[in-house]
Coordinates of C-alpha atoms in Angstrom, one line a residue:
X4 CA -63.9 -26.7 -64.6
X5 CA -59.9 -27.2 -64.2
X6 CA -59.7 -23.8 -62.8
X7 CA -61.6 -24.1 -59.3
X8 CA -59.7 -27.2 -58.3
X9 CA -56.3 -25.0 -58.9
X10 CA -58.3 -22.2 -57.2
X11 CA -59.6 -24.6 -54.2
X12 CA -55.8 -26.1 -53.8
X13 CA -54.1 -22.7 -53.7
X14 CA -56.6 -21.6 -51.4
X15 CA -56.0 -24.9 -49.1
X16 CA -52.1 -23.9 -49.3
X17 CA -52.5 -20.6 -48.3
X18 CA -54.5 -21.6 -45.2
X19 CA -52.3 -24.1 -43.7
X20 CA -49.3 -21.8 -44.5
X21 CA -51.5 -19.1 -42.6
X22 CA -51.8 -21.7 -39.6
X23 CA -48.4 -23.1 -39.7
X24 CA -47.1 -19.7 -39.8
X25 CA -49.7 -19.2 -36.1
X26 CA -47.9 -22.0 -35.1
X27 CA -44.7 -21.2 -35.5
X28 CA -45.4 -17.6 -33.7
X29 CA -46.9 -19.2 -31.0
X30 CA -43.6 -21.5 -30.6
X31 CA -41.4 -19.1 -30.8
X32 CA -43.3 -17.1 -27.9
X33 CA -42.9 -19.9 -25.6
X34 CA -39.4 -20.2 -26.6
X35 CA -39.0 -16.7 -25.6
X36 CA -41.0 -16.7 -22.1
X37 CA -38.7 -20.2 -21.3
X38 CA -35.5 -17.7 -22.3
X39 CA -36.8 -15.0 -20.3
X40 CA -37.1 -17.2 -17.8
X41 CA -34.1 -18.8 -17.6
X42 CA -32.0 -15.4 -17.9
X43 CA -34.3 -14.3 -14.4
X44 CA -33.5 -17.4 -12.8
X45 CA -29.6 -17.2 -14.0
X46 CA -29.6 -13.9 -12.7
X47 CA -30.9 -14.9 -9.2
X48 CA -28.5 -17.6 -8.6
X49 CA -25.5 -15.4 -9.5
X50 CA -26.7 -12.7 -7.1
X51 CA -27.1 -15.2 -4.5
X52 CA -23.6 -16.9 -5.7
X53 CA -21.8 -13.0 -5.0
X54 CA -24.0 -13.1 -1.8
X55 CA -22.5 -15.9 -0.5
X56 CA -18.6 -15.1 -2.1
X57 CA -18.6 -11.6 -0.7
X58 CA -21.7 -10.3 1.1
X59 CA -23.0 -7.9 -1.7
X60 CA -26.7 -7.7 -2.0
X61 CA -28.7 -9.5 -4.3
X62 CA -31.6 -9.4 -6.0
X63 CA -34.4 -11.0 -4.0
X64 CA -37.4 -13.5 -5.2
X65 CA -40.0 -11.4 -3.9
X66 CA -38.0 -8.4 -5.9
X67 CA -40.5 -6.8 -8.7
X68 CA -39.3 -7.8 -11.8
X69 CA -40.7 -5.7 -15.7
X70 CA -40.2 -7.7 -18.5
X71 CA -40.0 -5.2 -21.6
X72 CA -40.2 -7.9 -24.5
X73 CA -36.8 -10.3 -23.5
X74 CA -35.4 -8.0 -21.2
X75 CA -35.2 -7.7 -17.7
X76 CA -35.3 -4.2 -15.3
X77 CA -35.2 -4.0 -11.7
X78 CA -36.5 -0.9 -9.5
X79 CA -34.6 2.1 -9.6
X80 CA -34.9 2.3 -6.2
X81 CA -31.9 -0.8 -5.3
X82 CA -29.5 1.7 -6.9
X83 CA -30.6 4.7 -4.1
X84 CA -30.2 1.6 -2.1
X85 CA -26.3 1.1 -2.5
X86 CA -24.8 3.1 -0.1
X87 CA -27.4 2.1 2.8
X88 CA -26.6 -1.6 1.6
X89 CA -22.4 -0.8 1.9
X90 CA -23.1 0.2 5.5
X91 CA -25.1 -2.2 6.5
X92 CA -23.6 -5.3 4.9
X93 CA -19.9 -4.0 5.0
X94 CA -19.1 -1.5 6.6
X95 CA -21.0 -2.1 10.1
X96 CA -18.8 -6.1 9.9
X97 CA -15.4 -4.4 9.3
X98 CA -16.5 -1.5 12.5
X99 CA -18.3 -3.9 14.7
X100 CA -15.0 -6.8 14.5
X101 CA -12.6 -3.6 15.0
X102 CA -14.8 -2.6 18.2
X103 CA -14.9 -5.9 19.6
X104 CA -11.3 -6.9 19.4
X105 CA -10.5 -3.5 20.8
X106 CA -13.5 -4.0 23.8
X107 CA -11.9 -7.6 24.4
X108 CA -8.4 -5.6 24.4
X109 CA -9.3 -3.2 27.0
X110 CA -11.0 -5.7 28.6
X111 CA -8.6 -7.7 29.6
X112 CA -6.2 -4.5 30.4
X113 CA -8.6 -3.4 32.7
X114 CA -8.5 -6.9 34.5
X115 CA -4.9 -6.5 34.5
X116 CA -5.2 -2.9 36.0
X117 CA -7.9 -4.2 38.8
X118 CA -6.4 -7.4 39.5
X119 CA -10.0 -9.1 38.8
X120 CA -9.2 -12.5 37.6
X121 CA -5.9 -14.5 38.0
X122 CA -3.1 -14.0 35.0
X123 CA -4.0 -17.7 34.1
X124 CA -7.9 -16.7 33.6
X125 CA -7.2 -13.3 31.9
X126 CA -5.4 -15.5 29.0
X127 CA -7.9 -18.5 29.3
X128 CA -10.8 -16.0 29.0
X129 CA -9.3 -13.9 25.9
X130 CA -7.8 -17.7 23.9
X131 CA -11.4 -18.5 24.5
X132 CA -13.0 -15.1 22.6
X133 CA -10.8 -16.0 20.2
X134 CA -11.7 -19.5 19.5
X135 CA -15.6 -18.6 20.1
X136 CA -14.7 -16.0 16.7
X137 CA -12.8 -18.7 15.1
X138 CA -15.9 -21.4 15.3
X139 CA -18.5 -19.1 14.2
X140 CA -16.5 -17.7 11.1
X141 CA -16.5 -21.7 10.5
X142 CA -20.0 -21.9 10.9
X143 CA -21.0 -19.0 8.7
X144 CA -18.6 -19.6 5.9
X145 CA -20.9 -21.3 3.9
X146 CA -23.4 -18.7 3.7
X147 CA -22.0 -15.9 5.1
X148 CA -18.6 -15.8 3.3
X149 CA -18.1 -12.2 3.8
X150 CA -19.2 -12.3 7.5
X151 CA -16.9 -15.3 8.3
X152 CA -14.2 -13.3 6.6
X153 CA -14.3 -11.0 9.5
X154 CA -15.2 -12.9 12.1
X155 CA -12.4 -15.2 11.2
X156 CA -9.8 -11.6 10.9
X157 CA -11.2 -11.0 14.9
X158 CA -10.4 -14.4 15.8
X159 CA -6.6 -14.3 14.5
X160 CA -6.0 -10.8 16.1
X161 CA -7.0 -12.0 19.2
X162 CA -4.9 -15.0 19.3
X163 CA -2.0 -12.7 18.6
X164 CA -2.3 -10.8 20.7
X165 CA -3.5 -12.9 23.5
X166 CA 0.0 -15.1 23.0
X167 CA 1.7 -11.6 22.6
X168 CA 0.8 -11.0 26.2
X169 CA 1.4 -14.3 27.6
X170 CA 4.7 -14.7 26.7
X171 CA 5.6 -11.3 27.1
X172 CA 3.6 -10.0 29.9
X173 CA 3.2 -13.2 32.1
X174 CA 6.3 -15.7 30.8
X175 CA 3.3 -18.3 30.9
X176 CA 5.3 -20.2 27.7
X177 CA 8.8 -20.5 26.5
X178 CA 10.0 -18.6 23.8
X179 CA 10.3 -21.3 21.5
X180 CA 6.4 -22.3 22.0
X181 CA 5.7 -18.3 21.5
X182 CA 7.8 -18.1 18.2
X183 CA 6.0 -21.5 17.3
X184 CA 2.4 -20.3 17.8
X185 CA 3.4 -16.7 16.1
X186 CA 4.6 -18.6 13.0
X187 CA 1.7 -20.9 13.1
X188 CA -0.9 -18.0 12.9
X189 CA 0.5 -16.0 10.9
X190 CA 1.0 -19.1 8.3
X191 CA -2.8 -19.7 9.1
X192 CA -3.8 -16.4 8.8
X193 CA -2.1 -16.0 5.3
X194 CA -3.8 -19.5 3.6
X195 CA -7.1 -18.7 5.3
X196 CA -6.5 -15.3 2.8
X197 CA -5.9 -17.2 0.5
X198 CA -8.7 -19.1 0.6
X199 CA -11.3 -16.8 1.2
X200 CA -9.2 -14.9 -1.4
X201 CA -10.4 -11.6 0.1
X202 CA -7.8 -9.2 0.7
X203 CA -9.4 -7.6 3.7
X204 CA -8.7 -10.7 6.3
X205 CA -5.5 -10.2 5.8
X206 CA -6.0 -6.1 6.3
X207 CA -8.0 -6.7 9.3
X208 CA -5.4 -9.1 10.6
X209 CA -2.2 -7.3 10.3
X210 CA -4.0 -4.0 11.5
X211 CA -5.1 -6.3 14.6
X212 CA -1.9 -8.2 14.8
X213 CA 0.3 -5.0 15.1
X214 CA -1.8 -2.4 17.3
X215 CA -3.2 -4.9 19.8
X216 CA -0.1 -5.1 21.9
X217 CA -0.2 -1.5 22.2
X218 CA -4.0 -1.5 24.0
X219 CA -1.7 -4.1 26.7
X220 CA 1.3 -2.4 27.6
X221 CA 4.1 0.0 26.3
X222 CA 6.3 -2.8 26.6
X223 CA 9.4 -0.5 26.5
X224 CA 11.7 -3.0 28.2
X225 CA 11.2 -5.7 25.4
X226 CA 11.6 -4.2 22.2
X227 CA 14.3 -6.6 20.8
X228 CA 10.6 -9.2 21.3
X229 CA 7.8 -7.1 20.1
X230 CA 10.3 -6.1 16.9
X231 CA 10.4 -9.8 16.3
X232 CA 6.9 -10.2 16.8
X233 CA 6.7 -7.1 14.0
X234 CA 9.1 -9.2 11.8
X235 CA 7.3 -12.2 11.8
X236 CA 4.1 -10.5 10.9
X237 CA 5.6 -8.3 8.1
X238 CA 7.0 -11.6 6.6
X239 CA 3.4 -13.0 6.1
X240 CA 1.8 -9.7 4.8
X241 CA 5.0 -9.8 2.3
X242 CA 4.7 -12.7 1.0
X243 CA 0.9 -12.5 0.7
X244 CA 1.0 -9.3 -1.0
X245 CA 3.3 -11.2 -3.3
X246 CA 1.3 -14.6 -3.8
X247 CA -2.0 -12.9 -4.6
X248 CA -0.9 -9.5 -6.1
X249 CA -2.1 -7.6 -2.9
X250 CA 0.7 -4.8 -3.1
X251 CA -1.8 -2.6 -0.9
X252 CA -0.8 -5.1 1.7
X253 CA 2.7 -4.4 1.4
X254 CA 2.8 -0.8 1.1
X255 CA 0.5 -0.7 4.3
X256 CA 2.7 -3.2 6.3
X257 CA 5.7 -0.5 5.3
X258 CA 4.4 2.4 6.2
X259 CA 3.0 0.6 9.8
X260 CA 5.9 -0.9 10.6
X261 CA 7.9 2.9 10.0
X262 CA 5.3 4.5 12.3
X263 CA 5.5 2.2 15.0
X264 CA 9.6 2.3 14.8
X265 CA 10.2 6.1 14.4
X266 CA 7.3 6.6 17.3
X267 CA 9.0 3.9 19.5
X268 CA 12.5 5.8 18.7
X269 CA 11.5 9.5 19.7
X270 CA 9.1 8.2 22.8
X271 CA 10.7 5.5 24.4
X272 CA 14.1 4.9 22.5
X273 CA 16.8 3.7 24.9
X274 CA 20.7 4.1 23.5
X275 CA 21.4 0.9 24.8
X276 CA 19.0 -0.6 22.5
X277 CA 21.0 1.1 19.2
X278 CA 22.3 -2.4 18.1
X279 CA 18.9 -4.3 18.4
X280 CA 17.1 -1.0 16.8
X281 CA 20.2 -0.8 13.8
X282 CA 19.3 -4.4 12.9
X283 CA 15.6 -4.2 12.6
X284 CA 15.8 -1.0 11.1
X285 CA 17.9 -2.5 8.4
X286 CA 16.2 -5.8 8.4
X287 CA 12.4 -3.5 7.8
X288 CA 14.2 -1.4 5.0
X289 CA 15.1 -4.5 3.0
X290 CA 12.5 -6.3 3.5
X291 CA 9.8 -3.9 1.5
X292 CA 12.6 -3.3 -0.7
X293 CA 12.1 -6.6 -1.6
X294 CA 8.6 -5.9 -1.6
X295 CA 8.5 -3.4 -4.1
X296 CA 10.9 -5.1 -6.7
X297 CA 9.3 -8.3 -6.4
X298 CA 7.0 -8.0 -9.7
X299 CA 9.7 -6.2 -11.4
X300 CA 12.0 -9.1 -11.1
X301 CA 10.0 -12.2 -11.2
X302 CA 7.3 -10.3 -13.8
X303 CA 9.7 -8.2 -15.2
X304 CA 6.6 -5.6 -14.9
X305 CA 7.7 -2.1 -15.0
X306 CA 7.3 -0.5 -11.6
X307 CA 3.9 1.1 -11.0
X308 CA 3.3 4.8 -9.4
X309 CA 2.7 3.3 -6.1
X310 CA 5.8 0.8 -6.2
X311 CA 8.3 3.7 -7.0
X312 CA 6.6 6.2 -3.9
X313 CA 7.3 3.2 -1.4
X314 CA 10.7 2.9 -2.7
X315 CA 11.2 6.9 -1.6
X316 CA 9.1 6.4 1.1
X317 CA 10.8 3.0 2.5
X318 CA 14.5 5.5 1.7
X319 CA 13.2 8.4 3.6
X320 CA 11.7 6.5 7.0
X321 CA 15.4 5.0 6.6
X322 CA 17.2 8.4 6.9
X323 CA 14.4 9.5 9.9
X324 CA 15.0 6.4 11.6
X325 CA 18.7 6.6 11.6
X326 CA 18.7 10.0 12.4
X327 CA 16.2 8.7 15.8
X328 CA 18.8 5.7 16.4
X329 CA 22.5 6.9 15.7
X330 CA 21.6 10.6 16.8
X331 CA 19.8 10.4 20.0
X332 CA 20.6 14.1 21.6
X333 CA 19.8 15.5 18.1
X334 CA 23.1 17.6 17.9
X335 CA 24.8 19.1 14.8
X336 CA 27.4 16.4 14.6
X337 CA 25.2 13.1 14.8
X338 CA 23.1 14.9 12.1
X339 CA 26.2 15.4 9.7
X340 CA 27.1 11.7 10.1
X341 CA 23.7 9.9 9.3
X342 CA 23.2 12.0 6.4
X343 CA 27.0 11.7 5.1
X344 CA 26.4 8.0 5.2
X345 CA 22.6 8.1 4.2
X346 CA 24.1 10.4 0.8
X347 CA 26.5 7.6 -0.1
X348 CA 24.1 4.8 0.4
X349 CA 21.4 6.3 -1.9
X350 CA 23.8 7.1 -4.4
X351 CA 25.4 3.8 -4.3
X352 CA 21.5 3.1 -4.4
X353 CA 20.9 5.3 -7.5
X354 CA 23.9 3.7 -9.5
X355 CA 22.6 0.4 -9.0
X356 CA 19.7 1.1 -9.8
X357 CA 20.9 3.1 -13.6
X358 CA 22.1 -0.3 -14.3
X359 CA 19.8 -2.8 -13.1
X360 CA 17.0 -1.6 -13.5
X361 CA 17.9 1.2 -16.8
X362 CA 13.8 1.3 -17.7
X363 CA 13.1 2.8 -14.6
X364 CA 14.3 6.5 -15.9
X365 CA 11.5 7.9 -12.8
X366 CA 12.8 5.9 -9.8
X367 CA 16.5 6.7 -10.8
X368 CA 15.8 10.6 -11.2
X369 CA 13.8 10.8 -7.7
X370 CA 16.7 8.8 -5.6
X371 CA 19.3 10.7 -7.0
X372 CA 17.3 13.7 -6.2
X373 CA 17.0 12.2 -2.6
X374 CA 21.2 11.8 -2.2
X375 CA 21.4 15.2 -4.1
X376 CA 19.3 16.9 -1.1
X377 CA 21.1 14.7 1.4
X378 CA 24.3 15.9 0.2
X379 CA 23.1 19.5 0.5
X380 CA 21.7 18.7 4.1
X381 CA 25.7 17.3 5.2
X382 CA 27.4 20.8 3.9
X383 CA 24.7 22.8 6.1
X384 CA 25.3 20.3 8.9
X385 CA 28.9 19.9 9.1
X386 CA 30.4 23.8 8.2
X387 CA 28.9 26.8 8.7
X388 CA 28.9 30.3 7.0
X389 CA 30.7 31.2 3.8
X390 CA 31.9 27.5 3.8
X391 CA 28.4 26.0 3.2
X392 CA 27.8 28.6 0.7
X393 CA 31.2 28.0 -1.7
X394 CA 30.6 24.0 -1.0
X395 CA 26.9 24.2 -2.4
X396 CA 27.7 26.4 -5.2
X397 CA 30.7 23.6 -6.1
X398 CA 27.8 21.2 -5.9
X399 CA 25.9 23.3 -8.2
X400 CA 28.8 23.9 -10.8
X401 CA 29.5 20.1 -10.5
X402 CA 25.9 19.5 -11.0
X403 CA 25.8 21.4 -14.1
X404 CA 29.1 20.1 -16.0
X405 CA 27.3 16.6 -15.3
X406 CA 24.3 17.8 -16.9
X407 CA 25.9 19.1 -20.1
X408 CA 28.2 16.4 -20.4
X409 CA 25.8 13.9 -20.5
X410 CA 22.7 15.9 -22.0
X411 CA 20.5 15.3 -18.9
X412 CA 18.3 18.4 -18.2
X413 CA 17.5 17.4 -13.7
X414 CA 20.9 17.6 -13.3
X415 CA 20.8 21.0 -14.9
X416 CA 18.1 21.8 -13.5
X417 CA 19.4 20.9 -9.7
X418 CA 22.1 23.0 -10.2
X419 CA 20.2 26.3 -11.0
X420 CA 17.7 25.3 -7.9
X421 CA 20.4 24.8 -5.6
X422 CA 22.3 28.2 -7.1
X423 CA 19.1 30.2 -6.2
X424 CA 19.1 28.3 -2.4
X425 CA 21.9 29.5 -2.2
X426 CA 21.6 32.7 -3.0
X427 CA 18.4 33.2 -1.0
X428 CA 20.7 32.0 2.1
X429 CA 23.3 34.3 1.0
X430 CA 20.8 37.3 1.4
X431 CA 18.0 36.0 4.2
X432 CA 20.8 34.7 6.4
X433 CA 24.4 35.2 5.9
X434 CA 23.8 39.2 5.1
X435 CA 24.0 39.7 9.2
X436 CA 26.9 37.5 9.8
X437 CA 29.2 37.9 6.8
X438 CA 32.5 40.5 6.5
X439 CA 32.2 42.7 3.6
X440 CA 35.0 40.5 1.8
X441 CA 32.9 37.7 2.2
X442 CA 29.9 39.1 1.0
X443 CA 31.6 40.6 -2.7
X444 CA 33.3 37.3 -2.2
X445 CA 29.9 35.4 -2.6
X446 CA 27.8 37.6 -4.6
X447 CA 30.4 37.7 -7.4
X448 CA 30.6 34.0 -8.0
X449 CA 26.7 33.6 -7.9
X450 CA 26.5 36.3 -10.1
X451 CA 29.1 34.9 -12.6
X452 CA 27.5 31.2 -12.3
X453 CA 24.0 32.7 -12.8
X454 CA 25.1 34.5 -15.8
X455 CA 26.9 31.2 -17.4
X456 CA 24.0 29.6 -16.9
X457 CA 21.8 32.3 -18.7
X458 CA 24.5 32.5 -21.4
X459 CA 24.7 28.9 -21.7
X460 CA 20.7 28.7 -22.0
X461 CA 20.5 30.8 -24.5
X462 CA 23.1 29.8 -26.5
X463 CA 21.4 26.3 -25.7
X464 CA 17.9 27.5 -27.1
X465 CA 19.8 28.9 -30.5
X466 CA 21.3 25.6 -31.5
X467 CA 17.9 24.2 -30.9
X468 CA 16.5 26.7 -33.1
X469 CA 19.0 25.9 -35.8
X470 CA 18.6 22.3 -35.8
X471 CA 14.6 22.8 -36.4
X472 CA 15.6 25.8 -39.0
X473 CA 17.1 22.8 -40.9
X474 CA 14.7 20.3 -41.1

């Protein structure tokens, strides 16, 4: 009789642990469905967030979603859909912005050409495509972040280059009201970057900003102005490549501004102009020095790949340049003076450079490298004959003792390069135009210097040899 009550409450307590056990299952379902849920919905408004930041698709409501217990999967198919979704929500902005400033561009040269419209109209009509951009990248920016971006990049170029040609082209302002409205949008352009904090506005703009005014006119007769204009521009892209670690901005700036000064120089260079040209030339090379070493010596970050190749780059559109300003009838003498100077400038270069910046072994090895070949390019430029040939294999014995001395192996290694130049000159071109005396003259020393080096080498590898012998 006591056992079935015992029996009956265990019983009981097994049943309602049965159902509170259901119960908790069932809650813990819902909990689930809520969290899986939420996650979709979180997921949704961060696609449409990146919409709105950048233009990149999102996923869509009407989108068909798989739930696979508390995960979520999407169709396959959106990643097939990448590449069609680049195009058509990138790539078509960045090309159809391009084409219209360009249309507006020749547009308004063709005006020029066909006397159509009065001057006054002409830069009414083109402010006016400008400020029509400028409104609707205003409108749009809200939802359209991306869009605006580029509408707001079309709107800048055109005012550029609209006051370009108005000043310029027209003298329809003063040059203090042209400088004015240059600085102003470019200082625009640069905190509009900013605050879109996309790095193509400020692309789109400077490739606007400095290839416009060529769609216009030459402009030959002006350079010391549209150099200024260049200036001005390269200061913003600078300091924006700086402010928002954009060095891509920089290192495009360079290598624009160098194409559109060494093309001016062998097209349209006037030697009148050598002062104005000297000073901007000089001006541009500092300047994107500057560039480059500015997170090396705020950051103290070492200097990446790309830092060290516009450093070479900004030394060798330099030497071109010069070469284009200084040497203008490209004869044998003009060369030989440039590249004199340009040798001792990159070696004064290279010494600074050992001792400010001593971590930077690979920038130091490839500007000496650079005044090494400029100091081979003077001896071919200022002597001839067996002159160049005992200079360069001085050079090369120099080269060597320099190596040994101070246990660097490029310096070395310059020295046997520049040994076998000179011996393939030796035989290719001075052969024909030697004298017999000269010839035993210069194959003797080679072949002396080229068996030092070989002894030395060897004698090099065998102490080597020793020292791991020992350990």
């Amino acid at each position: 009789m006591f056992v079935l009550p015992i029996v009956t409450e265990i019983v009981n307590w097994f049943v309602k642990t049965e159902e509170k056990i259901k119960e908790l299952q069932e809650r813990i379902y819902q909990l689930s469905a809520n969290v899986n849920d939420a996650q979709h919905e979180v997921r949704l408004l961060q696609a449409e967030l990146e919409t709105l930041k950048s233009g990149s698709p999102s996923i869509n409501h009407e989108t068909e979603i798989f739930y696979t217990d508390n995960t979520i999967k999407t169709p396959s198919s959106s990643e097939h859909g990448s590449l069609e979704n680049f195009i058509g929500l990138k790539l078509i902005h960045l090309v159809g912005i391009v084409v219209l400033v360009v249309g507006i561009s020749i547009g308004v040269k063709y005006a020029i050409d066909k006397e159509l419209i009065s001057e006054a109209m002409r830069i009414a009509l083109a402010y006016g495509a400008g400020i029509l951009l400028f409104i609707l990248s205003l409108r749009l920016k809200k939802k359209y972040q991306f869009f605006s971006a580029i509408l707001f990049s079309g709107s800048m170029a055109t005012f550029y280059f609209t006051t370009y040609a108005a000043f310029v082209y027209y003298n329809f302002m003063p040059p203090v009201a042209a400088f004015l409205l240059m600085t102003a949008f470019t200082v625009y352009t640069v905190i509009a970057a900013m605050s879109y904090n996309r790095q193509e506005i400020a692309i789109l703009g400077m490739i606007g900003a400095y290839g416009i005014p060529f769609l216009i006119s030459a402009n030959s007769e002006k350079v010391e102005l549209f150099f200024s204009y260049i200036l001005l521009i390269n200061i913003g892209m600078v300091f924006l490549s700086f402010k928002k670690s954009w060095k891509l901005m920089g290192q495009l700036a360079m290598v624009i501004t160098w194409i559109l000064f060494i093309g001016w120089g062998f097209f349209r260079y006037d030697p009148s102009k050598q002062w104005i040209a000297s000073v901007f030339m000089l001006v541009y090379y500092f300047l994107f020095i500057i560039n480059a070493l500015a997170f090396r010596i705020s950051k103290k970050d070492n200097l990446s790949g790309r830092e060290v190749q516009q450093i070479i780059v900004n030394n060798t559109a330099l030497y071109v340049a010069a070469i284009i300003v200084f040497n203008n009838d490209l004869s044998g003498e003009g060369f030989a003076s440039v590249t004199g100077l340009m040798f001792l400038f990159l070696a004064l270069i290279a010494i600074i450079s050992t001792v400010v910046l001593s971590s930077e072994i690979i920038l130091q090895r490839l500007i000496a490298w650079q005044a090494l070949l400029l100091l081979i390019l003077f001896i071919a430029f200022q002597w001839e004959g067996l002159m160049v040939t005992l200079l360069w294999v001085a050079v090369a014995v120099l080269l060597f003792i320099w190596g040994i001395l101070n246990k660097k192996a490029w310096p070395r290694l310059g020295s046997v390069l520049l040994i076998g130049a000179t011996l393939a000159k030796l035989i290719i071109f001075d052969s024909a135009q030697f004298s017999t005396v000269q010839k035993i003259l210069s194959f003797i020393i080679i072949g002396v210097l080229l068996l030092l080096g070989s002894f030395y080498y060897q004698k090099f590898n065998l102490s080597q040899k020793n020292k791991e012998s020992n350990y």
